[in-house]
Amino acid sequence: MIQKERFMRFALCLLLGLYSIGLVSYTLATVLTAEAACTHCFKGEHGFAGGKGPNGKASTSTNRYVNVGYIGGTTSPNRFTGTDATNVSAAINTAASAWNGQVAEDNTSHTNYSVRQTRSANDVNVYVGMVDSVPGNKNACGGIDVQVDQNGNVTGAIMLLKKDAVQHLTPDQIAKIIEHELGHFFGLADIGNNSTGQCESIMDKANDASCT
Ligand SMILES: [Zn+2]
């Protein structure tokens, strides 16, 4: 749990970031998961119904588009620029491919989410921003703030990546963090607390100290 005052600052910071990319703000009823603090994800919330597909194609219950966009521009405190933007963009694509190609233990079942990167602010469902430290856990590489409306429907999310991780990990390693956080967006909880870094599942928690 994070303290209220801290959360308020977090929310304010994010709202400032969002205004700068022209997104209409909405009330944030949040489930914050910062790694090593995340013991649950959804508790009765309804999974994200899906966003816009390619060429405005609508999502269906079996094919729900999830548009991921990193925060750019010039004013948001959570923006990515230069090499950081290049790397996070590559990492988003890698994480999207990983989820889209993922099959269940029966080797055939697919998740009903279809993840893709977008640079169109109107289409973004999951924003990715950069922070000096993730609220709730200063050692976490990432965290995700899932937004839920008053009816319990997941409407979107803001994923935060730790600057130090973005700047010292490879795009493939950053992709693993994004992939893991997207798992939370889909409603998956952390499993175990892997301290070896030899994670068998993307939802295993990595060792904070190694931050990979
Ligand atoms: Zn997690």
mmCIF file with all atom_site columns, C-alpha atoms and ligand atoms in Angstrom:
data_model
loop_
_atom_site.group_PDB
_atom_site.id
_atom_site.type_symbol
_atom_site.label_atom_id
_atom_site.label_alt_id
_atom_site.label_comp_id
_atom_site.label_asym_id
_atom_site.label_entity_id
_atom_site.label_seq_id
_atom_site.pdbx_PDB_ins_code
_atom_site.Cartn_x
_atom_site.Cartn_y
_atom_site.Cartn_z
_atom_site.occupancy
_atom_site.B_iso_or_equiv
_atom_site.pdbx_formal_charge
_atom_site.auth_seq_id
_atom_site.auth_comp_id
_atom_site.auth_asym_id
_atom_site.auth_atom_id
_atom_site.pdbx_PDB_model_num
ATOM   1   C  CA . MET A 1 1   ? 0.000   0.000   0.000   1.00 0.00 ? 1   MET A CA 1
ATOM   2   C  CA . ILE A 1 2   ? 1.180   3.476   -0.675  1.00 0.00 ? 2   ILE A CA 1
ATOM   3   C  CA . GLN A 1 3   ? 0.446   6.452   1.476   1.00 0.00 ? 3   GLN A CA 1
ATOM   4   C  CA . LYS A 1 4   ? -2.233  8.803   0.315   1.00 0.00 ? 4   LYS A CA 1
ATOM   5   C  CA . GLU A 1 5   ? -0.061  11.878  0.154   1.00 0.00 ? 5   GLU A CA 1
ATOM   6   C  CA . ARG A 1 6   ? 2.412   10.028  -1.947  1.00 0.00 ? 6   ARG A CA 1
ATOM   7   C  CA . PHE A 1 7   ? -0.291  8.764   -4.217  1.00 0.00 ? 7   PHE A CA 1
ATOM   8   C  CA . MET A 1 8   ? -1.669  12.260  -4.681  1.00 0.00 ? 8   MET A CA 1
ATOM   9   C  CA . ARG A 1 9   ? 1.717   13.465  -5.836  1.00 0.00 ? 9   ARG A CA 1
ATOM   10  C  CA . PHE A 1 10  ? 1.965   10.503  -8.148  1.00 0.00 ? 10  PHE A CA 1
ATOM   11  C  CA . ALA A 1 11  ? -1.456  11.179  -9.610  1.00 0.00 ? 11  ALA A CA 1
ATOM   12  C  CA . LEU A 1 12  ? -0.711  14.858  -10.029 1.00 0.00 ? 12  LEU A CA 1
ATOM   13  C  CA . CYS A 1 13  ? 2.537   14.133  -11.746 1.00 0.00 ? 13  CYS A CA 1
ATOM   14  C  CA . LEU A 1 14  ? 0.831   11.746  -14.120 1.00 0.00 ? 14  LEU A CA 1
ATOM   15  C  CA . LEU A 1 15  ? -1.959  14.159  -14.854 1.00 0.00 ? 15  LEU A CA 1
ATOM   16  C  CA . LEU A 1 16  ? 0.564   16.821  -15.724 1.00 0.00 ? 16  LEU A CA 1
ATOM   17  C  CA . GLY A 1 17  ? 2.190   14.333  -18.000 1.00 0.00 ? 17  GLY A CA 1
ATOM   18  C  CA . LEU A 1 18  ? -1.078  13.439  -19.623 1.00 0.00 ? 18  LEU A CA 1
ATOM   19  C  CA . TYR A 1 19  ? -2.154  16.992  -20.228 1.00 0.00 ? 19  TYR A CA 1
ATOM   20  C  CA . SER A 1 20  ? 1.030   17.570  -22.111 1.00 0.00 ? 20  SER A CA 1
ATOM   21  C  CA . ILE A 1 21  ? 0.146   14.903  -24.638 1.00 0.00 ? 21  ILE A CA 1
ATOM   22  C  CA . GLY A 1 22  ? -3.376  16.136  -24.987 1.00 0.00 ? 22  GLY A CA 1
ATOM   23  C  CA . LEU A 1 23  ? -5.212  13.265  -23.383 1.00 0.00 ? 23  LEU A CA 1
ATOM   24  C  CA . VAL A 1 24  ? -8.456  14.157  -21.691 1.00 0.00 ? 24  VAL A CA 1
ATOM   25  C  CA . SER A 1 25  ? -8.020  13.437  -18.014 1.00 0.00 ? 25  SER A CA 1
ATOM   26  C  CA . TYR A 1 26  ? -10.336 11.117  -16.214 1.00 0.00 ? 26  TYR A CA 1
ATOM   27  C  CA . THR A 1 27  ? -10.790 10.097  -12.638 1.00 0.00 ? 27  THR A CA 1
ATOM   28  C  CA . LEU A 1 28  ? -8.262  7.545   -11.635 1.00 0.00 ? 28  LEU A CA 1
ATOM   29  C  CA . ALA A 1 29  ? -9.595  4.746   -9.493  1.00 0.00 ? 29  ALA A CA 1
ATOM   30  C  CA . THR A 1 30  ? -6.402  2.900   -9.200  1.00 0.00 ? 30  THR A CA 1
ATOM   31  C  CA . VAL A 1 31  ? -4.854  -0.388  -8.478  1.00 0.00 ? 31  VAL A CA 1
ATOM   32  C  CA . LEU A 1 32  ? -1.197  0.390   -8.196  1.00 0.00 ? 32  LEU A CA 1
ATOM   33  C  CA . THR A 1 33  ? 1.216   -2.459  -8.537  1.00 0.00 ? 33  THR A CA 1
ATOM   34  C  CA . ALA A 1 34  ? 4.840   -1.752  -7.942  1.00 0.00 ? 34  ALA A CA 1
ATOM   35  C  CA . GLU A 1 35  ? 7.035   -4.801  -8.114  1.00 0.00 ? 35  GLU A CA 1
ATOM   36  C  CA . ALA A 1 36  ? 7.711   -6.566  -4.872  1.00 0.00 ? 36  ALA A CA 1
ATOM   37  C  CA . ALA A 1 37  ? 4.676   -4.773  -3.529  1.00 0.00 ? 37  ALA A CA 1
ATOM   38  C  CA . CYS A 1 38  ? 2.259   -6.462  -5.909  1.00 0.00 ? 38  CYS A CA 1
ATOM   39  C  CA . THR A 1 39  ? 0.459   -9.286  -4.208  1.00 0.00 ? 39  THR A CA 1
ATOM   40  C  CA . HIS A 1 40  ? -2.778  -9.043  -6.141  1.00 0.00 ? 40  HIS A CA 1
ATOM   41  C  CA . CYS A 1 41  ? -4.006  -7.624  -9.318  1.00 0.00 ? 41  CYS A CA 1
ATOM   42  C  CA . PHE A 1 42  ? -7.682  -7.743  -10.081 1.00 0.00 ? 42  PHE A CA 1
ATOM   43  C  CA . LYS A 1 43  ? -10.247 -8.337  -7.382  1.00 0.00 ? 43  LYS A CA 1
ATOM   44  C  CA . GLY A 1 44  ? -13.458 -8.570  -9.322  1.00 0.00 ? 44  GLY A CA 1
ATOM   45  C  CA . GLU A 1 45  ? -12.629 -5.926  -11.915 1.00 0.00 ? 45  GLU A CA 1
ATOM   46  C  CA . HIS A 1 46  ? -13.676 -6.637  -15.482 1.00 0.00 ? 46  HIS A CA 1
ATOM   47  C  CA . GLY A 1 47  ? -10.815 -7.103  -17.904 1.00 0.00 ? 47  GLY A CA 1
ATOM   48  C  CA . PHE A 1 48  ? -10.067 -4.447  -20.466 1.00 0.00 ? 48  PHE A CA 1
ATOM   49  C  CA . ALA A 1 49  ? -12.642 -4.709  -23.269 1.00 0.00 ? 49  ALA A CA 1
ATOM   50  C  CA . GLY A 1 50  ? -10.187 -3.564  -25.898 1.00 0.00 ? 50  GLY A CA 1
ATOM   51  C  CA . GLY A 1 51  ? -9.264  -0.431  -27.808 1.00 0.00 ? 51  GLY A CA 1
ATOM   52  C  CA . LYS A 1 52  ? -9.134  0.526   -31.448 1.00 0.00 ? 52  LYS A CA 1
ATOM   53  C  CA . GLY A 1 53  ? -7.630  -1.919  -33.887 1.00 0.00 ? 53  GLY A CA 1
ATOM   54  C  CA . PRO A 1 54  ? -5.784  -1.161  -37.123 1.00 0.00 ? 54  PRO A CA 1
ATOM   55  C  CA . ASN A 1 55  ? -7.792  1.169   -39.395 1.00 0.00 ? 55  ASN A CA 1
ATOM   56  C  CA . GLY A 1 56  ? -10.296 1.769   -36.604 1.00 0.00 ? 56  GLY A CA 1
ATOM   57  C  CA . LYS A 1 57  ? -11.255 -1.887  -36.409 1.00 0.00 ? 57  LYS A CA 1
ATOM   58  C  CA . ALA A 1 58  ? -13.321 -2.613  -33.305 1.00 0.00 ? 58  ALA A CA 1
ATOM   59  C  CA . SER A 1 59  ? -12.279 -4.991  -30.575 1.00 0.00 ? 59  SER A CA 1
ATOM   60  C  CA . THR A 1 60  ? -14.352 -8.096  -29.919 1.00 0.00 ? 60  THR A CA 1
ATOM   61  C  CA . SER A 1 61  ? -14.555 -10.213 -26.792 1.00 0.00 ? 61  SER A CA 1
ATOM   62  C  CA . THR A 1 62  ? -12.131 -12.678 -28.313 1.00 0.00 ? 62  THR A CA 1
ATOM   63  C  CA . ASN A 1 63  ? -9.803  -10.145 -29.896 1.00 0.00 ? 63  ASN A CA 1
ATOM   64  C  CA . ARG A 1 64  ? -9.170  -7.154  -27.708 1.00 0.00 ? 64  ARG A CA 1
ATOM   65  C  CA . TYR A 1 65  ? -6.701  -4.621  -29.014 1.00 0.00 ? 65  TYR A CA 1
ATOM   66  C  CA . VAL A 1 66  ? -4.335  -3.098  -26.513 1.00 0.00 ? 66  VAL A CA 1
ATOM   67  C  CA . ASN A 1 67  ? -2.555  -0.022  -27.849 1.00 0.00 ? 67  ASN A CA 1
ATOM   68  C  CA . VAL A 1 68  ? 0.624   0.817   -26.012 1.00 0.00 ? 68  VAL A CA 1
ATOM   69  C  CA . GLY A 1 69  ? 2.233   4.219   -26.399 1.00 0.00 ? 69  GLY A CA 1
ATOM   70  C  CA . TYR A 1 70  ? 5.227   5.707   -24.677 1.00 0.00 ? 70  TYR A CA 1
ATOM   71  C  CA . ILE A 1 71  ? 5.024   9.298   -23.495 1.00 0.00 ? 71  ILE A CA 1
ATOM   72  C  CA . GLY A 1 72  ? 7.025   11.592  -25.735 1.00 0.00 ? 72  GLY A CA 1
ATOM   73  C  CA . GLY A 1 73  ? 6.784   15.279  -26.476 1.00 0.00 ? 73  GLY A CA 1
ATOM   74  C  CA . THR A 1 74  ? 8.719   17.977  -24.705 1.00 0.00 ? 74  THR A CA 1
ATOM   75  C  CA . THR A 1 75  ? 6.929   18.808  -21.485 1.00 0.00 ? 75  THR A CA 1
ATOM   76  C  CA . SER A 1 76  ? 5.843   15.713  -19.608 1.00 0.00 ? 76  SER A CA 1
ATOM   77  C  CA . PRO A 1 77  ? 8.043   14.849  -16.632 1.00 0.00 ? 77  PRO A CA 1
ATOM   78  C  CA . ASN A 1 78  ? 7.516   11.209  -17.605 1.00 0.00 ? 78  ASN A CA 1
ATOM   79  C  CA . ARG A 1 79  ? 8.576   11.533  -21.246 1.00 0.00 ? 79  ARG A CA 1
ATOM   80  C  CA . PHE A 1 80  ? 11.126  9.511   -23.177 1.00 0.00 ? 80  PHE A CA 1
ATOM   81  C  CA . THR A 1 81  ? 13.532  11.297  -25.492 1.00 0.00 ? 81  THR A CA 1
ATOM   82  C  CA . GLY A 1 82  ? 16.464  10.390  -27.731 1.00 0.00 ? 82  GLY A CA 1
ATOM   83  C  CA . THR A 1 83  ? 17.982  6.962   -27.168 1.00 0.00 ? 83  THR A CA 1
ATOM   84  C  CA . ASP A 1 84  ? 15.575  6.250   -24.319 1.00 0.00 ? 84  ASP A CA 1
ATOM   85  C  CA . ALA A 1 85  ? 12.648  6.707   -26.722 1.00 0.00 ? 85  ALA A CA 1
ATOM   86  C  CA . THR A 1 86  ? 14.286  4.528   -29.366 1.00 0.00 ? 86  THR A CA 1
ATOM   87  C  CA . ASN A 1 87  ? 14.923  1.783   -26.829 1.00 0.00 ? 87  ASN A CA 1
ATOM   88  C  CA . VAL A 1 88  ? 11.504  1.862   -25.200 1.00 0.00 ? 88  VAL A CA 1
ATOM   89  C  CA . SER A 1 89  ? 9.850   1.812   -28.611 1.00 0.00 ? 89  SER A CA 1
ATOM   90  C  CA . ALA A 1 90  ? 11.816  -1.300  -29.589 1.00 0.00 ? 90  ALA A CA 1
ATOM   91  C  CA . ALA A 1 91  ? 11.029  -2.835  -26.204 1.00 0.00 ? 91  ALA A CA 1
ATOM   92  C  CA . ILE A 1 92  ? 7.283   -2.220  -26.603 1.00 0.00 ? 92  ILE A CA 1
ATOM   93  C  CA . ASN A 1 93  ? 7.351   -3.962  -29.982 1.00 0.00 ? 93  ASN A CA 1
ATOM   94  C  CA . THR A 1 94  ? 9.249   -6.909  -28.528 1.00 0.00 ? 94  THR A CA 1
ATOM   95  C  CA . ALA A 1 95  ? 6.874   -7.188  -25.574 1.00 0.00 ? 95  ALA A CA 1
ATOM   96  C  CA . ALA A 1 96  ? 3.866   -6.971  -27.911 1.00 0.00 ? 96  ALA A CA 1
ATOM   97  C  CA . SER A 1 97  ? 5.223   -9.763  -30.109 1.00 0.00 ? 97  SER A CA 1
ATOM   98  C  CA . ALA A 1 98  ? 5.944   -11.891 -27.070 1.00 0.00 ? 98  ALA A CA 1
ATOM   99  C  CA . TRP A 1 99  ? 2.387   -11.590 -25.759 1.00 0.00 ? 99  TRP A CA 1
ATOM   100 C  CA . ASN A 1 100 ? 0.788   -11.982 -29.176 1.00 0.00 ? 100 ASN A CA 1
ATOM   101 C  CA . GLY A 1 101 ? 2.777   -15.131 -29.831 1.00 0.00 ? 101 GLY A CA 1
ATOM   102 C  CA . GLN A 1 102 ? 2.177   -16.572 -26.397 1.00 0.00 ? 102 GLN A CA 1
ATOM   103 C  CA . VAL A 1 103 ? 0.235   -19.812 -26.122 1.00 0.00 ? 103 VAL A CA 1
ATOM   104 C  CA . ALA A 1 104 ? -1.067  -21.543 -23.030 1.00 0.00 ? 104 ALA A CA 1
ATOM   105 C  CA . GLU A 1 105 ? 0.155   -24.858 -21.673 1.00 0.00 ? 105 GLU A CA 1
ATOM   106 C  CA . ASP A 1 106 ? -2.085  -26.706 -24.142 1.00 0.00 ? 106 ASP A CA 1
ATOM   107 C  CA . ASN A 1 107 ? 0.130   -25.201 -26.891 1.00 0.00 ? 107 ASN A CA 1
ATOM   108 C  CA . THR A 1 108 ? -2.844  -23.761 -28.759 1.00 0.00 ? 108 THR A CA 1
ATOM   109 C  CA . SER A 1 109 ? -4.874  -21.383 -26.567 1.00 0.00 ? 109 SER A CA 1
ATOM   110 C  CA . HIS A 1 110 ? -4.141  -17.719 -27.058 1.00 0.00 ? 110 HIS A CA 1
ATOM   111 C  CA . THR A 1 111 ? -4.739  -14.739 -24.849 1.00 0.00 ? 111 THR A CA 1
ATOM   112 C  CA . ASN A 1 112 ? -7.652  -12.710 -26.221 1.00 0.00 ? 112 ASN A CA 1
ATOM   113 C  CA . TYR A 1 113 ? -5.498  -9.587  -26.207 1.00 0.00 ? 113 TYR A CA 1
ATOM   114 C  CA . SER A 1 114 ? -3.709  -8.272  -29.251 1.00 0.00 ? 114 SER A CA 1
ATOM   115 C  CA . VAL A 1 115 ? -0.975  -5.859  -28.270 1.00 0.00 ? 115 VAL A CA 1
ATOM   116 C  CA . ARG A 1 116 ? 0.504   -3.251  -30.572 1.00 0.00 ? 116 ARG A CA 1
ATOM   117 C  CA . GLN A 1 117 ? 2.378   -0.012  -30.320 1.00 0.00 ? 117 GLN A CA 1
ATOM   118 C  CA . THR A 1 118 ? 0.780   3.256   -31.331 1.00 0.00 ? 118 THR A CA 1
ATOM   119 C  CA . ARG A 1 119 ? 2.028   6.826   -31.564 1.00 0.00 ? 119 ARG A CA 1
ATOM   120 C  CA . SER A 1 120 ? -1.514  8.163   -31.831 1.00 0.00 ? 120 SER A CA 1
ATOM   121 C  CA . ALA A 1 121 ? -2.504  9.693   -28.481 1.00 0.00 ? 121 ALA A CA 1
ATOM   122 C  CA . ASN A 1 122 ? -6.206  9.126   -29.231 1.00 0.00 ? 122 ASN A CA 1
ATOM   123 C  CA . ASP A 1 123 ? -5.673  5.388   -29.508 1.00 0.00 ? 123 ASP A CA 1
ATOM   124 C  CA . VAL A 1 124 ? -3.478  4.777   -26.477 1.00 0.00 ? 124 VAL A CA 1
ATOM   125 C  CA . ASN A 1 125 ? -4.809  2.392   -23.842 1.00 0.00 ? 125 ASN A CA 1
ATOM   126 C  CA . VAL A 1 126 ? -1.601  1.843   -21.917 1.00 0.00 ? 126 VAL A CA 1
ATOM   127 C  CA . TYR A 1 127 ? 0.781   4.745   -21.535 1.00 0.00 ? 127 TYR A CA 1
ATOM   128 C  CA . VAL A 1 128 ? 4.392   4.036   -20.737 1.00 0.00 ? 128 VAL A CA 1
ATOM   129 C  CA . GLY A 1 129 ? 6.221   6.745   -18.824 1.00 0.00 ? 129 GLY A CA 1
ATOM   130 C  CA . MET A 1 130 ? 9.603   7.068   -17.172 1.00 0.00 ? 130 MET A CA 1
ATOM   131 C  CA . VAL A 1 131 ? 10.180  7.946   -13.527 1.00 0.00 ? 131 VAL A CA 1
ATOM   132 C  CA . ASP A 1 132 ? 13.184  8.317   -11.251 1.00 0.00 ? 132 ASP A CA 1
ATOM   133 C  CA . SER A 1 133 ? 11.584  5.753   -8.971  1.00 0.00 ? 133 SER A CA 1
ATOM   134 C  CA . VAL A 1 134 ? 8.355   3.833   -9.059  1.00 0.00 ? 134 VAL A CA 1
ATOM   135 C  CA . PRO A 1 135 ? 5.879   5.022   -6.397  1.00 0.00 ? 135 PRO A CA 1
ATOM   136 C  CA . GLY A 1 136 ? 5.540   2.406   -3.693  1.00 0.00 ? 136 GLY A CA 1
ATOM   137 C  CA . ASN A 1 137 ? 8.877   0.713   -4.281  1.00 0.00 ? 137 ASN A CA 1
ATOM   138 C  CA . LYS A 1 138 ? 12.024  2.633   -5.029  1.00 0.00 ? 138 LYS A CA 1
ATOM   139 C  CA . ASN A 1 139 ? 13.852  -0.538  -6.110  1.00 0.00 ? 139 ASN A CA 1
ATOM   140 C  CA . ALA A 1 140 ? 11.224  -1.665  -8.603  1.00 0.00 ? 140 ALA A CA 1
ATOM   141 C  CA . CYS A 1 141 ? 12.077  -1.569  -12.308 1.00 0.00 ? 141 CYS A CA 1
ATOM   142 C  CA . GLY A 1 142 ? 8.483   -0.923  -13.187 1.00 0.00 ? 142 GLY A CA 1
ATOM   143 C  CA . GLY A 1 143 ? 4.956   -0.560  -11.962 1.00 0.00 ? 143 GLY A CA 1
ATOM   144 C  CA . ILE A 1 144 ? 1.531   -0.225  -13.486 1.00 0.00 ? 144 ILE A CA 1
ATOM   145 C  CA . ASP A 1 145 ? -1.379  1.911   -12.471 1.00 0.00 ? 145 ASP A CA 1
ATOM   146 C  CA . VAL A 1 146 ? -4.532  0.260   -13.787 1.00 0.00 ? 146 VAL A CA 1
ATOM   147 C  CA . GLN A 1 147 ? -7.515  2.565   -14.215 1.00 0.00 ? 147 GLN A CA 1
ATOM   148 C  CA . VAL A 1 148 ? -10.949 1.236   -13.408 1.00 0.00 ? 148 VAL A CA 1
ATOM   149 C  CA . ASP A 1 149 ? -14.267 3.034   -13.883 1.00 0.00 ? 149 ASP A CA 1
ATOM   150 C  CA . GLN A 1 150 ? -17.112 3.078   -11.369 1.00 0.00 ? 150 GLN A CA 1
ATOM   151 C  CA . ASN A 1 151 ? -18.536 -0.121  -12.807 1.00 0.00 ? 151 ASN A CA 1
ATOM   152 C  CA . GLY A 1 152 ? -15.309 -1.986  -12.258 1.00 0.00 ? 152 GLY A CA 1
ATOM   153 C  CA . ASN A 1 153 ? -14.311 -2.006  -15.898 1.00 0.00 ? 153 ASN A CA 1
ATOM   154 C  CA . VAL A 1 154 ? -10.625 -1.669  -16.633 1.00 0.00 ? 154 VAL A CA 1
ATOM   155 C  CA . THR A 1 155 ? -10.316 1.358   -18.911 1.00 0.00 ? 155 THR A CA 1
ATOM   156 C  CA . GLY A 1 156 ? -6.578  1.752   -19.358 1.00 0.00 ? 156 GLY A CA 1
ATOM   157 C  CA . ALA A 1 157 ? -3.331  1.978   -17.518 1.00 0.00 ? 157 ALA A CA 1
ATOM   158 C  CA . ILE A 1 158 ? -0.180  3.936   -16.969 1.00 0.00 ? 158 ILE A CA 1
ATOM   159 C  CA . MET A 1 159 ? 2.980   1.907   -16.800 1.00 0.00 ? 159 MET A CA 1
ATOM   160 C  CA . LEU A 1 160 ? 6.004   3.475   -15.209 1.00 0.00 ? 160 LEU A CA 1
ATOM   161 C  CA . LEU A 1 161 ? 9.546   2.365   -15.895 1.00 0.00 ? 161 LEU A CA 1
ATOM   162 C  CA . LYS A 1 162 ? 12.450  3.315   -13.701 1.00 0.00 ? 162 LYS A CA 1
ATOM   163 C  CA . LYS A 1 163 ? 14.854  5.630   -15.490 1.00 0.00 ? 163 LYS A CA 1
ATOM   164 C  CA . ASP A 1 164 ? 17.882  3.769   -14.218 1.00 0.00 ? 164 ASP A CA 1
ATOM   165 C  CA . ALA A 1 165 ? 16.530  0.514   -15.652 1.00 0.00 ? 165 ALA A CA 1
ATOM   166 C  CA . VAL A 1 166 ? 15.672  2.102   -19.008 1.00 0.00 ? 166 VAL A CA 1
ATOM   167 C  CA . GLN A 1 167 ? 19.143  3.571   -19.317 1.00 0.00 ? 167 GLN A CA 1
ATOM   168 C  CA . HIS A 1 168 ? 21.162  0.569   -18.169 1.00 0.00 ? 168 HIS A CA 1
ATOM   169 C  CA . LEU A 1 169 ? 19.267  -2.402  -19.529 1.00 0.00 ? 169 LEU A CA 1
ATOM   170 C  CA . THR A 1 170 ? 19.117  -3.602  -23.123 1.00 0.00 ? 170 THR A CA 1
ATOM   171 C  CA . PRO A 1 171 ? 15.874  -3.134  -25.094 1.00 0.00 ? 171 PRO A CA 1
ATOM   172 C  CA . ASP A 1 172 ? 15.241  -6.879  -24.721 1.00 0.00 ? 172 ASP A CA 1
ATOM   173 C  CA . GLN A 1 173 ? 15.566  -6.602  -20.955 1.00 0.00 ? 173 GLN A CA 1
ATOM   174 C  CA . ILE A 1 174 ? 13.308  -3.546  -20.899 1.00 0.00 ? 174 ILE A CA 1
ATOM   175 C  CA . ALA A 1 175 ? 10.855  -5.583  -22.979 1.00 0.00 ? 175 ALA A CA 1
ATOM   176 C  CA . LYS A 1 176 ? 10.717  -8.174  -20.208 1.00 0.00 ? 176 LYS A CA 1
ATOM   177 C  CA . ILE A 1 177 ? 9.650   -5.510  -17.724 1.00 0.00 ? 177 ILE A CA 1
ATOM   178 C  CA . ILE A 1 178 ? 6.990   -4.213  -20.114 1.00 0.00 ? 178 ILE A CA 1
ATOM   179 C  CA . GLU A 1 179 ? 5.814   -7.747  -20.818 1.00 0.00 ? 179 GLU A CA 1
ATOM   180 C  CA . HIS A 1 180 ? 5.525   -8.431  -17.105 1.00 0.00 ? 180 HIS A CA 1
ATOM   181 C  CA . GLU A 1 181 ? 3.618   -5.211  -16.423 1.00 0.00 ? 181 GLU A CA 1
ATOM   182 C  CA . LEU A 1 182 ? 1.273   -5.908  -19.339 1.00 0.00 ? 182 LEU A CA 1
ATOM   183 C  CA . GLY A 1 183 ? 0.547   -9.235  -17.634 1.00 0.00 ? 183 GLY A CA 1
ATOM   184 C  CA . HIS A 1 184 ? -0.751  -7.238  -14.679 1.00 0.00 ? 184 HIS A CA 1
ATOM   185 C  CA . PHE A 1 185 ? -2.878  -5.185  -17.052 1.00 0.00 ? 185 PHE A CA 1
ATOM   186 C  CA . PHE A 1 186 ? -4.404  -8.432  -18.302 1.00 0.00 ? 186 PHE A CA 1
ATOM   187 C  CA . GLY A 1 187 ? -5.186  -9.334  -14.695 1.00 0.00 ? 187 GLY A CA 1
ATOM   188 C  CA . LEU A 1 188 ? -2.343  -11.694 -13.928 1.00 0.00 ? 188 LEU A CA 1
ATOM   189 C  CA . ALA A 1 189 ? -0.776  -11.566 -10.488 1.00 0.00 ? 189 ALA A CA 1
ATOM   190 C  CA . ASP A 1 190 ? 2.853   -12.063 -9.645  1.00 0.00 ? 190 ASP A CA 1
ATOM   191 C  CA . ILE A 1 191 ? 3.799   -15.640 -8.998  1.00 0.00 ? 191 ILE A CA 1
ATOM   192 C  CA . GLY A 1 192 ? 6.546   -16.401 -6.533  1.00 0.00 ? 192 GLY A CA 1
ATOM   193 C  CA . ASN A 1 193 ? 9.422   -14.175 -5.698  1.00 0.00 ? 193 ASN A CA 1
ATOM   194 C  CA . ASN A 1 194 ? 12.301  -15.358 -7.778  1.00 0.00 ? 194 ASN A CA 1
ATOM   195 C  CA . SER A 1 195 ? 15.601  -14.263 -6.347  1.00 0.00 ? 195 SER A CA 1
ATOM   196 C  CA . THR A 1 196 ? 17.822  -16.043 -8.838  1.00 0.00 ? 196 THR A CA 1
ATOM   197 C  CA . GLY A 1 197 ? 16.798  -14.076 -11.907 1.00 0.00 ? 197 GLY A CA 1
ATOM   198 C  CA . GLN A 1 198 ? 16.164  -17.398 -13.670 1.00 0.00 ? 198 GLN A CA 1
ATOM   199 C  CA . CYS A 1 199 ? 12.493  -16.730 -14.150 1.00 0.00 ? 199 CYS A CA 1
ATOM   200 C  CA . GLU A 1 200 ? 10.416  -19.557 -15.563 1.00 0.00 ? 200 GLU A CA 1
ATOM   201 C  CA . SER A 1 201 ? 7.396   -17.353 -16.093 1.00 0.00 ? 201 SER A CA 1
ATOM   202 C  CA . ILE A 1 202 ? 7.231   -13.747 -17.164 1.00 0.00 ? 202 ILE A CA 1
ATOM   203 C  CA . MET A 1 203 ? 5.023   -13.225 -14.104 1.00 0.00 ? 203 MET A CA 1
ATOM   204 C  CA . ASP A 1 204 ? 7.753   -14.380 -11.738 1.00 0.00 ? 204 ASP A CA 1
ATOM   205 C  CA . LYS A 1 205 ? 9.131   -11.497 -9.803  1.00 0.00 ? 205 LYS A CA 1
ATOM   206 C  CA . ALA A 1 206 ? 12.738  -10.713 -10.513 1.00 0.00 ? 206 ALA A CA 1
ATOM   207 C  CA . ASN A 1 207 ? 15.218  -9.886  -7.829  1.00 0.00 ? 207 ASN A CA 1
ATOM   208 C  CA . ASP A 1 208 ? 14.982  -6.198  -6.984  1.00 0.00 ? 208 ASP A CA 1
ATOM   209 C  CA . ALA A 1 209 ? 18.709  -5.908  -6.478  1.00 0.00 ? 209 ALA A CA 1
ATOM   210 C  CA . SER A 1 210 ? 19.529  -7.057  -9.997  1.00 0.00 ? 210 SER A CA 1
ATOM   211 C  CA . CYS A 1 211 ? 16.490  -5.266  -11.362 1.00 0.00 ? 211 CYS A CA 1
ATOM   212 C  CA . THR A 1 212 ? 16.209  -7.609  -14.298 1.00 0.00 ? 212 THR A CA 1
HETATM 213 ZN ZN . ZN  B 2 .   ? 4.631   -7.848  -11.006 1.00 0.00 ? 1   ZN  B ZN 1
#
